[in-house]
């Protein structure tokens, strides 16, 4: 009887139930052993020739068996290694080397060459002369027009209303079939600085178009996970009329910088700290999370926040140089899924 | 566009007549070409012609207006993006990030004088060693304590004027036993007065913060309980 395959390190319990495996390279060893053994499993180390892997065993049950055994062995080794490491740590006490940092996607992010260095002069010069310069120099204060696509449904309408309470100095107008290209000159003539269009699909808002008006850049976002005020658990009372503060997190690259400045230019300059409200745009892995909170400082090391207001996440789809013009516009950045989504560690914002 | 049958010649069976561009003239043309045909067929022909012209007009008008462009969504891409969004949300740890940012701003003193946390102010004074408004608060407190020392000889509490004579700093040990019992009774009254007075001379909104901190230090609380009283008496 060919008892091939019995030879693996130290599993004597499974001796008698070996099934015949078709491991041709083993046959030589088996033939040699046949003379000596007569149904007794030899507890020797495996004589597998190199280059052999468990997946080459044709018999499914035997293969599964070998695999589970291998897995158990791996697990035991890993556990032993961990225990050893822990003991060493304790033995060393204070002199133990610092714990290795686990790898995360954000840690492993592919370095983007357009990351802005805070001391970069060129960037500073660019930002001083771009379209938002007038806002950041306090020459203009924002006035926002919020509108939707044609025939908005209830959710979108309510989202518009809630947005208008979040963003001070904003007005909601319904679009009754007017073309955007005709709306824009009218807005400019009435001194609006920004235009927000919320696009709707099948009764849920799914897109946001943010256009800075006097010929400023236009950003088109995909909007997802919209939660209106009543859907937020443990929320506070409605936001007051105070001007909120802004937090912009993680906008590191040039593109991120321009998008961040776009968001910042929506809000007036002087946040009223009495209001204790804060609007947050947090960028993580190219998704921008918008939250609106009220905070209270319980001590100087502890702050409590309470969410009010709508929340949604945005993903930048395209950034266009001028105001909205889908056919003839000059696109600064367009998201191309087939080229840009290939690497899991590469982000653009 | 007209039809006539000449059954013998299939190629020449149908006769096509091009109609005028003018609607009315075209109707007349139909009439004159279909002259011996039954009235019903002529009528139907004209109706068809009318329908066609109308929809052609509509097409021309619509192309001038905005046209909705339908963009197909790929389910695979949508699913992938949704999953990535969820993971990004978990990785973002939004609440922590916001709290950290707010505390940073508090440290950077962007809020100015609105929040007066005494220990914070003390630390800053230690670190910076500059005469700022925060440290001046600390100095004010020292001054107040001095006043209180002076005032304590004379006035202590509203209710127990008798005890005020006894309570000197030297006799605090004796008093501690009795006063602490009284403290609990009076603490509620004095908290209210403290609140009112805090609102008066510090003018800040989060009242719970400083109150909580003051409760941690029992001795200081005792002194400060008397201090507002002293102020009330003197002013």
Coordinates of C-alpha atoms in Angstrom, one line a residue, chain A:
Chain A
X1 CA 0.0 0.0 0.0
X2 CA 1.4 3.3 -0.9
X3 CA 1.4 5.3 2.2
X4 CA 2.8 8.3 0.6
X5 CA 2.2 11.6 2.1
X6 CA 2.2 10.5 5.7
X7 CA 5.4 12.2 6.3
X8 CA 4.7 15.6 7.7
X9 CA 6.2 16.9 10.9
X10 CA 4.6 15.6 14.0
X11 CA 1.0 14.7 13.4
X12 CA 0.9 11.2 14.6
X13 CA -2.8 11.2 15.3
X14 CA -3.7 11.1 11.7
X15 CA -1.6 8.1 11.0
X16 CA -4.1 5.5 10.0
X17 CA -6.4 7.4 7.8
X18 CA -4.0 8.3 5.1
X19 CA -5.5 8.1 1.7
X20 CA -3.4 7.4 -1.3
X21 CA -2.0 10.5 -2.7
X22 CA -0.7 10.7 -6.2
X23 CA 2.5 12.4 -5.5
X24 CA 4.8 11.0 -8.1
X25 CA 8.0 12.4 -6.8
X26 CA 7.4 10.6 -3.6
X27 CA 7.2 7.2 -5.1
X28 CA 10.8 6.6 -4.9
X29 CA 10.9 7.2 -1.2
X30 CA 7.8 5.2 -0.7
X31 CA 9.1 2.2 -2.5
X32 CA 12.1 2.3 -0.3
X33 CA 10.1 2.4 2.8
X34 CA 7.6 -0.2 1.9
X35 CA 10.0 -2.9 2.8
X36 CA 10.5 -1.5 6.3
X37 CA 7.0 -0.4 7.3
X38 CA 4.0 -2.7 7.3
X39 CA 1.1 -0.4 8.0
X40 CA 2.8 1.6 10.6
X41 CA 3.2 5.3 10.1
X42 CA 6.8 6.4 10.3
X43 CA 7.0 9.6 12.4
X44 CA 9.7 11.0 10.2
X45 CA 10.0 14.5 8.9
X46 CA 8.5 15.2 5.5
X47 CA 10.6 14.2 2.6
X48 CA 8.9 16.5 0.1
X49 CA 11.1 17.5 -2.7
X50 CA 11.4 21.3 -3.1
X51 CA 8.9 23.0 -5.4
X52 CA 6.0 20.9 -4.2
X53 CA 2.9 22.7 -3.0
X54 CA -0.2 21.5 -1.4
X55 CA -2.3 22.7 -4.4
X56 CA -0.7 20.0 -6.6
X57 CA -2.5 17.2 -4.7
X58 CA -5.3 16.0 -7.0
X59 CA -7.4 14.4 -4.4
X60 CA -9.7 17.0 -2.9
X61 CA -10.2 15.5 0.5
X62 CA -6.5 14.9 1.0
X63 CA -5.6 18.3 -0.3
X64 CA -8.1 19.8 2.1
X65 CA -6.6 17.8 5.0
X66 CA -3.1 18.9 4.2
X67 CA -4.1 22.4 3.9
X68 CA -5.9 22.5 7.2
X69 CA -2.9 21.0 8.8
X70 CA -0.6 23.5 7.3
X71 CA -2.9 26.3 8.4
X72 CA -2.9 25.0 12.0
X73 CA 0.8 24.9 11.9
X74 CA 1.1 28.4 10.7
X75 CA -1.2 29.7 13.3
X76 CA 0.7 28.0 16.1
X77 CA 3.9 29.4 14.8
X78 CA 2.5 32.9 14.7
X79 CA 1.1 32.7 18.2
X80 CA 4.4 31.5 19.5
X81 CA 6.2 34.3 17.8
X82 CA 3.8 36.8 19.2
X83 CA 4.2 35.5 22.7
X84 CA 7.9 35.6 22.4
X85 CA 7.8 39.2 21.2
X86 CA 5.6 40.1 24.1
X87 CA 7.9 38.5 26.6
X88 CA 10.9 40.3 25.2
X89 CA 9.0 43.6 25.4
X90 CA 8.2 43.0 29.0
X91 CA 11.7 41.9 29.8
X92 CA 13.1 45.0 28.3
X93 CA 10.6 47.3 30.0
X94 CA 11.3 50.9 29.2
X95 CA 14.1 50.2 26.8
X96 CA 11.8 48.2 24.5
X97 CA 11.8 49.4 20.9
X98 CA 8.6 51.3 20.0
X99 CA 5.7 49.3 18.7
X100 CA 5.7 49.1 14.9
X101 CA 3.1 51.2 13.3
X102 CA 0.4 49.3 11.4
X103 CA 0.2 50.0 7.8
X104 CA -2.9 51.8 6.7
X105 CA -4.0 53.0 3.3
X106 CA -3.4 56.6 4.4
X107 CA 0.1 55.7 5.6
X108 CA 0.9 53.9 2.4
X109 CA -0.4 56.6 0.2
X110 CA 1.5 57.1 -3.0
X111 CA 3.3 60.4 -2.8
X112 CA 1.6 63.0 -4.9
X113 CA 4.0 65.4 -6.5
X114 CA 1.5 68.2 -6.4
X115 CA 1.4 68.1 -2.6
X116 CA 1.6 71.6 -1.3
X117 CA 4.4 72.5 0.9
X118 CA 3.3 75.2 3.4
X119 CA 6.3 77.3 2.6
X120 CA 6.0 77.1 -1.1
X121 CA 6.3 80.5 -2.6
X122 CA 4.9 79.7 -6.0
X123 CA 1.8 78.3 -4.5
X124 CA 1.4 81.3 -2.2
X125 CA 1.8 83.6 -5.2
X126 CA -0.7 81.7 -7.2
X127 CA -3.2 81.9 -4.4
X128 CA -2.7 85.5 -4.0
X129 CA -3.6 86.1 -7.6
X130 CA -6.3 83.6 -8.3
X131 CA -10.0 84.1 -8.4
X132 CA -10.5 83.8 -4.7
X133 CA -8.0 86.4 -3.9
X134 CA -10.6 89.0 -3.7
X135 CA -12.4 87.0 -1.2
X136 CA -9.4 86.3 0.9
X137 CA -8.4 89.9 0.8
X138 CA -11.8 90.8 2.3
X139 CA -12.9 92.7 -0.7
X140 CA -16.0 90.7 -1.4
X141 CA -18.3 88.9 1.0
X142 CA -20.1 85.9 -0.2
X143 CA -23.7 85.8 -1.5
X144 CA -24.8 82.4 -2.5
X145 CA -27.6 81.2 -4.8
X146 CA -28.8 77.7 -4.2
X147 CA -30.9 76.0 -6.8
X148 CA -31.8 72.5 -8.0
X149 CA -32.2 70.8 -11.3
X150 CA -35.7 70.8 -12.9
X151 CA -38.6 69.6 -10.9
X152 CA -37.1 68.8 -7.6
X153 CA -38.7 66.4 -5.3
X154 CA -39.2 66.7 -1.5
X155 CA -35.9 65.5 -0.3
X156 CA -34.0 67.9 -2.5
X157 CA -36.1 70.8 -1.6
X158 CA -35.6 70.2 2.0
X159 CA -31.9 69.7 1.6
X160 CA -31.8 73.1 -0.1
X161 CA -33.6 74.7 2.7
X162 CA -31.3 73.2 5.3
X163 CA -28.3 74.2 3.3
X164 CA -29.5 77.7 3.2
X165 CA -29.7 77.8 7.0
X166 CA -26.2 76.4 7.3
X167 CA -24.6 78.8 4.8
X168 CA -25.3 82.4 5.9
X169 CA -26.3 84.9 3.3
X170 CA -27.7 82.3 0.9
X171 CA -30.9 82.3 -1.1
X172 CA -32.9 79.4 -2.6
X173 CA -34.6 79.9 -5.9
X174 CA -36.4 77.3 -7.8
X175 CA -35.4 76.6 -11.3
X176 CA -38.4 76.5 -13.6
X177 CA -36.7 75.1 -16.6
X178 CA -34.2 77.9 -17.0
X179 CA -30.9 77.2 -18.7
X180 CA -27.9 77.6 -16.4
X181 CA -26.1 79.6 -19.0
X182 CA -28.9 82.2 -18.8
X183 CA -29.1 82.1 -15.1
X184 CA -25.4 82.9 -14.7
X185 CA -25.4 86.4 -16.2
X186 CA -28.4 87.3 -14.2
X187 CA -26.7 86.2 -11.1
X188 CA -23.6 88.1 -11.9
X189 CA -25.7 91.2 -12.4
X190 CA -27.3 90.8 -9.0
X191 CA -24.0 90.4 -7.3
X192 CA -24.0 86.8 -6.3
X193 CA -20.6 85.4 -5.7
X194 CA -21.4 81.7 -5.8
X195 CA -23.9 79.4 -7.4
X196 CA -24.8 76.0 -6.0
X197 CA -26.9 73.6 -8.1
X198 CA -28.1 70.4 -6.5
X199 CA -28.7 67.8 -9.1
X200 CA -31.4 65.2 -8.5
X201 CA -32.0 61.7 -9.8
X202 CA -34.9 59.6 -8.9
X203 CA -36.0 61.7 -6.0
X204 CA -32.6 61.8 -4.2
X205 CA -30.0 64.5 -4.6
X206 CA -26.9 63.0 -6.2
X207 CA -24.8 65.8 -7.5
X208 CA -23.6 69.2 -6.5
X209 CA -22.3 71.9 -8.8
X210 CA -20.4 74.7 -7.2
X211 CA -19.6 77.7 -9.3
X212 CA -17.8 80.8 -8.3
X213 CA -19.5 83.5 -10.2
X214 CA -17.5 86.2 -11.6
X215 CA -15.8 83.8 -14.1
X216 CA -14.5 81.6 -11.3
X217 CA -13.9 77.9 -11.3
X218 CA -16.7 75.4 -11.4
X219 CA -16.5 72.2 -9.5
X220 CA -18.8 69.3 -10.0
X221 CA -19.2 66.8 -7.2
X222 CA -21.0 63.5 -6.8
X223 CA -23.0 63.7 -3.6
X224 CA -23.8 60.6 -1.6
X225 CA -25.2 59.6 1.7
X226 CA -27.3 62.6 2.3
X227 CA -28.8 62.8 5.7
X228 CA -31.4 65.5 6.3
X229 CA -31.8 66.9 9.8
X230 CA -34.5 64.7 11.0
X231 CA -32.6 61.6 10.0
X232 CA -29.6 62.4 12.2
X233 CA -29.7 60.7 15.5
X234 CA -28.9 62.6 18.7
X235 CA -28.9 66.0 17.0
X236 CA -29.2 69.3 18.6
X237 CA -31.7 72.1 17.9
X238 CA -31.7 74.0 14.7
X239 CA -28.8 76.1 13.9
X240 CA -29.0 79.8 14.8
X241 CA -28.2 82.7 12.6
X242 CA -24.7 83.0 13.8
X243 CA -21.9 82.7 11.2
X244 CA -20.2 79.4 11.7
X245 CA -16.6 78.6 11.8
X246 CA -15.0 76.4 9.2
X247 CA -12.7 73.5 9.4
X248 CA -11.0 72.2 6.3
X249 CA -9.1 69.0 6.9
X250 CA -6.6 67.2 4.7
X251 CA -6.6 69.2 1.6
X252 CA -3.0 68.6 0.7
X253 CA -2.5 68.7 -3.0
X254 CA -2.8 71.7 -5.3
X255 CA -6.1 70.4 -6.5
X256 CA -7.2 69.9 -2.9
X257 CA -6.1 73.4 -2.1
X258 CA -8.2 75.0 -4.8
X259 CA -11.2 73.0 -3.8
X260 CA -10.7 73.9 -0.2
X261 CA -10.5 77.6 -1.1
X262 CA -13.7 77.2 -3.0
X263 CA -15.4 75.9 0.1
X264 CA -13.9 78.5 2.3
X265 CA -15.2 81.3 0.0
X266 CA -18.7 80.2 0.7
X267 CA -18.7 81.5 4.2
X268 CA -18.3 85.0 5.5
X269 CA -15.1 86.0 7.0
X270 CA -15.8 86.7 10.6
X271 CA -17.2 83.7 12.4
X272 CA -19.2 84.5 15.4
X273 CA -17.7 82.5 18.1
X274 CA -20.7 83.1 20.3
X275 CA -22.7 80.9 18.1
X276 CA -20.3 78.0 18.7
X277 CA -21.2 76.4 15.4
X278 CA -18.7 74.8 13.1
X279 CA -18.9 73.5 9.5
X280 CA -16.4 70.9 8.7
X281 CA -15.2 69.7 5.3
X282 CA -13.0 66.7 5.9
X283 CA -11.2 65.1 3.0
X284 CA -10.3 61.5 3.4
X285 CA -9.2 59.4 0.5
X286 CA -10.8 61.8 -2.0
X287 CA -14.1 61.8 -0.3
X288 CA -15.1 65.1 1.3
X289 CA -17.3 64.7 4.3
X290 CA -19.4 67.6 5.3
X291 CA -20.7 68.0 8.8
X292 CA -22.2 70.7 10.8
X293 CA -21.8 70.8 14.6
X294 CA -22.3 72.8 17.7
X295 CA -19.5 72.6 20.1
X296 CA -19.0 73.4 23.8
X297 CA -15.8 73.5 25.7
X298 CA -16.2 71.6 28.9
X299 CA -12.7 72.2 30.0
X300 CA -9.6 73.3 28.2
X301 CA -8.8 69.7 27.3
X302 CA -12.2 68.5 26.5
X303 CA -14.8 69.6 24.0
X304 CA -18.2 68.2 23.3
X305 CA -19.8 68.4 19.9
X306 CA -23.3 67.8 18.9
X307 CA -24.3 67.4 15.3
X308 CA -27.0 69.6 13.8
X309 CA -27.6 70.2 10.3
X310 CA -27.4 68.1 7.2
X311 CA -24.5 65.8 6.3
X312 CA -23.3 64.5 3.0
X313 CA -20.2 63.3 1.3
X314 CA -18.9 64.7 -1.9
X315 CA -16.5 63.2 -4.5
X316 CA -15.0 65.6 -6.9
X317 CA -15.8 64.7 -10.5
X318 CA -14.4 67.6 -12.4
X319 CA -13.0 71.1 -12.0
X320 CA -13.5 73.6 -14.7
X321 CA -11.7 76.8 -15.3
X322 CA -14.6 79.2 -16.2
X323 CA -18.2 79.2 -15.2
X324 CA -20.4 76.3 -16.1
X325 CA -20.0 75.3 -19.7
X326 CA -20.0 71.7 -20.3
X327 CA -19.2 71.7 -24.0
X328 CA -16.7 74.4 -24.5
X329 CA -15.3 74.7 -21.1
X330 CA -11.7 74.3 -20.2
X331 CA -11.4 71.5 -17.7
X332 CA -8.6 71.8 -15.2
X333 CA -9.2 68.3 -13.8
X334 CA -11.5 65.5 -14.8
X335 CA -11.9 62.3 -12.9
X336 CA -11.3 59.4 -15.3
X337 CA -12.2 56.2 -13.5
X338 CA -10.3 53.8 -15.8
X339 CA -7.0 55.6 -15.4
X340 CA -7.3 57.1 -12.0
X341 CA -9.0 54.4 -10.0
X342 CA -6.5 51.7 -10.7
X343 CA -4.3 52.1 -7.7
X344 CA -5.8 51.8 -4.2
X345 CA -3.1 54.0 -2.7
X346 CA -3.3 56.9 -5.0
X347 CA -5.5 59.9 -4.2
X348 CA -5.9 63.2 -5.9
X349 CA -7.3 65.6 -3.4

